[in-house]
Amino acid sequence: MRKSLVMAAVVLIAATGCGGGTGDTTGAASPTDKADTTAPAAHHLTVTSPAYRDGGTVPRRFTCDGADISPPIDLAGVPAGTRSLAVTVRDLDAPGGTLTHWLIRDIAANTRRLSAGAHPRGAVEGRNSFGRTGYSGPCPPHGDHPHRYVLTVYATDRRPLLSPGTSPGASPDTSPDASSGASLDDLRRALSGHTLATGTLTGRYGR
């Protein structure tokens, strides 16, 4: 009988020790610890156009077969602290590799809409892959499958530090860099580490 009582006491002590393991002795991270170590989500801009939906066909007006002017775009979700906006348009399916059709920077941070063919006051356009400053619309080879044209908007925490480039509407005689505006690579280097948010709008066009 005495032996049975001793065994029962040992079992009871062991059970009590296991049941108390819900505190700091487990070594597991608390919900608060996990929240503190989670990286914040990157900001995302919403980019839309009244001319075409994301993944839709770019209207002829905005291509080399039409008026060849930049499409209208609307922006939402520009984060606080934005000092400047920049826009690029790239052809991802060009036969010789990606082509840059447009890059424009130093757009005012409070801009929420660019009209068709817009030349925002104070903004600076760079050199595209066709050797021209400003916008050159989609112009894929005849008979090729529809190409993807990705319009990307960048919200930055400073104005990109680049050479002056060409200001929209400026006379070539008065622009210090009219013939060799900043390229896409120049812009990307300037935006590195200073981009707060990005958003894209993809359009397709074939001939």
Coordinates of C-alpha atoms in Angstrom, one line a residue:
M1 CA 0.0 0.0 0.0
R2 CA 2.8 2.4 1.0
K3 CA 4.6 1.6 -2.3
S4 CA 1.4 2.4 -4.3
L5 CA 1.1 5.8 -2.5
V6 CA 4.7 6.7 -3.4
M7 CA 4.2 5.8 -7.1
A8 CA 1.1 7.9 -7.2
A9 CA 2.9 10.9 -5.7
V10 CA 5.7 10.7 -8.4
V11 CA 3.1 10.5 -11.2
L12 CA 1.3 13.6 -9.8
I13 CA 4.5 15.7 -9.6
A14 CA 5.5 14.8 -13.2
A15 CA 2.1 15.7 -14.5
T16 CA 2.2 19.1 -12.7
G17 CA 5.7 19.9 -14.2
C18 CA 4.5 19.2 -17.8
G19 CA 1.3 21.2 -17.5
G20 CA 3.2 24.4 -16.5
G21 CA 5.2 24.7 -19.7
T22 CA 3.2 27.6 -21.2
G23 CA 5.4 30.5 -20.2
D24 CA 8.9 31.9 -21.1
T25 CA 10.6 28.5 -20.5
T26 CA 9.5 27.2 -23.9
G27 CA 11.9 29.4 -25.9
A28 CA 9.2 30.0 -28.6
A29 CA 8.7 33.6 -30.0
S30 CA 5.6 35.4 -28.7
P31 CA 3.1 36.9 -31.2
T32 CA 4.6 40.3 -30.4
D33 CA 8.1 39.1 -31.2
K34 CA 7.0 37.8 -34.6
A35 CA 5.2 41.1 -35.4
D36 CA 8.3 43.1 -34.6
T37 CA 10.5 41.1 -37.0
T38 CA 8.1 41.2 -40.0
A39 CA 9.3 43.5 -42.7
P40 CA 6.7 46.1 -43.7
A41 CA 4.9 45.6 -47.0
A42 CA 6.1 47.7 -49.9
H43 CA 3.8 50.5 -51.1
H44 CA 1.9 49.9 -54.3
L45 CA 0.6 52.5 -56.7
T46 CA -2.6 51.9 -58.6
V47 CA -2.1 53.0 -62.2
T48 CA -5.1 53.0 -64.5
S49 CA -6.0 54.6 -67.8
P50 CA -9.4 55.7 -69.3
A51 CA -8.0 54.6 -72.7
Y52 CA -7.4 50.9 -72.0
R53 CA -7.5 48.4 -69.1
D54 CA -4.6 46.5 -67.7
G55 CA -3.7 43.8 -70.2
G56 CA -5.9 45.4 -72.9
T57 CA -5.1 46.8 -76.3
V58 CA -3.4 50.2 -76.6
P59 CA -5.6 52.4 -78.8
R60 CA -4.1 53.3 -82.2
R61 CA -4.0 57.0 -81.2
F62 CA -1.2 56.3 -78.8
T63 CA 1.0 54.4 -81.2
C64 CA 3.2 55.1 -84.2
D65 CA 0.2 54.4 -86.4
G66 CA -1.8 57.2 -84.9
A67 CA -1.1 60.5 -83.2
D68 CA 1.8 59.0 -81.3
I69 CA 1.1 60.7 -78.1
S70 CA 1.4 59.4 -74.5
P71 CA -1.8 57.8 -73.1
P72 CA -3.8 59.4 -70.2
I73 CA -3.1 57.8 -66.8
D74 CA -4.6 58.1 -63.3
L75 CA -2.8 57.4 -60.1
A76 CA -3.9 56.3 -56.6
G77 CA -2.1 55.3 -53.5
V78 CA 0.8 57.7 -53.8
P79 CA 2.5 57.4 -50.3
A80 CA 3.2 60.2 -47.9
G81 CA 6.8 61.5 -48.2
T82 CA 6.8 61.4 -52.0
R83 CA 8.8 64.2 -53.5
S84 CA 8.7 63.3 -57.1
L85 CA 7.1 61.0 -59.7
A86 CA 8.7 59.3 -62.7
V87 CA 7.1 57.3 -65.6
T88 CA 8.6 54.8 -68.0
V89 CA 7.2 52.7 -70.9
R90 CA 9.0 49.6 -72.1
D91 CA 8.3 47.1 -74.9
L92 CA 9.1 43.7 -73.3
D93 CA 8.8 41.8 -76.6
A94 CA 11.0 43.7 -79.0
P95 CA 13.0 41.4 -81.2
G96 CA 16.3 42.8 -80.1
G97 CA 15.5 43.0 -76.4
T98 CA 13.5 45.4 -74.3
L99 CA 13.0 48.9 -75.7
T100 CA 12.3 52.0 -73.8
H101 CA 9.5 54.1 -75.4
W102 CA 9.2 56.8 -72.7
L103 CA 10.9 58.1 -69.6
I104 CA 9.9 61.2 -67.8
R105 CA 10.9 62.4 -64.3
D106 CA 10.5 65.3 -61.9
I107 CA 6.7 65.1 -62.1
A108 CA 5.1 67.0 -59.2
A109 CA 4.4 64.7 -56.2
N110 CA 0.7 65.9 -56.0
T111 CA 0.0 64.8 -59.6
R112 CA -2.8 62.2 -59.8
R113 CA -3.7 62.4 -63.5
L114 CA -1.7 62.9 -66.7
S115 CA -3.8 63.7 -69.7
A116 CA -3.1 62.3 -73.2
G117 CA 0.1 63.8 -74.6
A118 CA 0.8 65.5 -71.3
H119 CA 3.9 67.6 -70.7
P120 CA 3.8 68.4 -67.0
R121 CA 5.2 71.7 -66.0
G122 CA 8.7 71.2 -64.6
A123 CA 9.0 67.6 -65.7
V124 CA 12.0 66.4 -67.6
E125 CA 12.0 63.8 -70.4
G126 CA 14.9 61.5 -71.2
R127 CA 16.2 59.7 -74.3
N128 CA 14.2 56.7 -75.5
S129 CA 15.6 53.6 -77.3
F130 CA 14.9 55.3 -80.7
G131 CA 17.3 58.1 -79.9
R132 CA 14.6 60.6 -79.4
T133 CA 13.7 62.7 -76.3
G134 CA 10.1 62.2 -75.2
Y135 CA 7.4 59.6 -76.0
S136 CA 7.5 57.2 -78.9
G137 CA 4.5 55.0 -79.1
P138 CA 4.2 51.3 -79.7
C139 CA 5.4 50.3 -83.2
P140 CA 6.0 46.6 -83.4
P141 CA 7.1 44.9 -86.7
H142 CA 4.2 44.2 -89.1
G143 CA 3.0 40.6 -88.7
D144 CA 4.6 40.1 -85.3
H145 CA 2.5 39.0 -82.3
P146 CA 1.1 41.7 -80.1
H147 CA 3.8 43.2 -77.9
R148 CA 3.5 44.0 -74.2
Y149 CA 4.0 47.6 -73.3
V150 CA 4.6 48.2 -69.6
L151 CA 4.0 51.6 -68.2
T152 CA 5.6 52.0 -64.8
V153 CA 5.1 54.8 -62.3
Y154 CA 7.7 55.5 -59.5
A155 CA 7.1 57.5 -56.4
T156 CA 10.4 58.7 -55.0
D157 CA 11.6 60.4 -51.8
R158 CA 13.7 62.9 -53.7
R159 CA 14.1 64.4 -57.2
P160 CA 16.4 62.1 -59.2
L161 CA 19.9 63.5 -59.4
L162 CA 20.6 63.4 -63.1
S163 CA 21.9 65.7 -65.8
P164 CA 19.4 68.4 -66.9
G165 CA 18.0 66.5 -69.9
T166 CA 15.3 68.1 -71.9
S167 CA 12.4 69.8 -70.4
P168 CA 9.1 69.2 -72.3
G169 CA 8.5 72.2 -74.6
A170 CA 12.0 73.6 -74.3
S171 CA 13.9 74.8 -77.3
P172 CA 16.9 72.7 -78.3
D173 CA 19.0 75.9 -78.2
T174 CA 18.2 76.5 -74.5
S175 CA 18.3 73.0 -73.2
P176 CA 21.8 72.0 -71.9
D177 CA 21.4 68.4 -72.8
A178 CA 18.8 68.4 -75.6
S179 CA 20.5 65.7 -77.7
S180 CA 21.4 63.3 -75.0
G181 CA 18.8 63.2 -72.2
A182 CA 19.2 60.6 -69.4
S183 CA 18.6 57.0 -70.3
L184 CA 16.5 54.4 -68.5
D185 CA 19.7 53.0 -66.9
D186 CA 20.6 56.5 -65.7
L187 CA 17.1 56.9 -64.2
R188 CA 17.2 53.5 -62.5
R189 CA 20.5 54.3 -60.9
A190 CA 19.2 57.6 -59.6
L191 CA 16.1 56.0 -58.2
S192 CA 18.0 53.1 -56.5
G193 CA 17.3 53.3 -52.7
H194 CA 14.9 56.2 -53.1
T195 CA 11.7 54.6 -54.6
L196 CA 8.8 54.5 -52.1
A197 CA 6.3 52.8 -54.4
T198 CA 5.7 51.6 -57.9
G199 CA 2.8 50.6 -60.0
T200 CA 2.3 49.3 -63.5
L201 CA -0.2 49.3 -66.4
T202 CA 0.4 46.8 -69.2
G203 CA -1.1 47.3 -72.7
R204 CA -0.7 45.2 -75.9
Y205 CA -0.4 46.2 -79.5
G206 CA 0.2 44.4 -82.7
R207 CA 0.2 45.3 -86.4

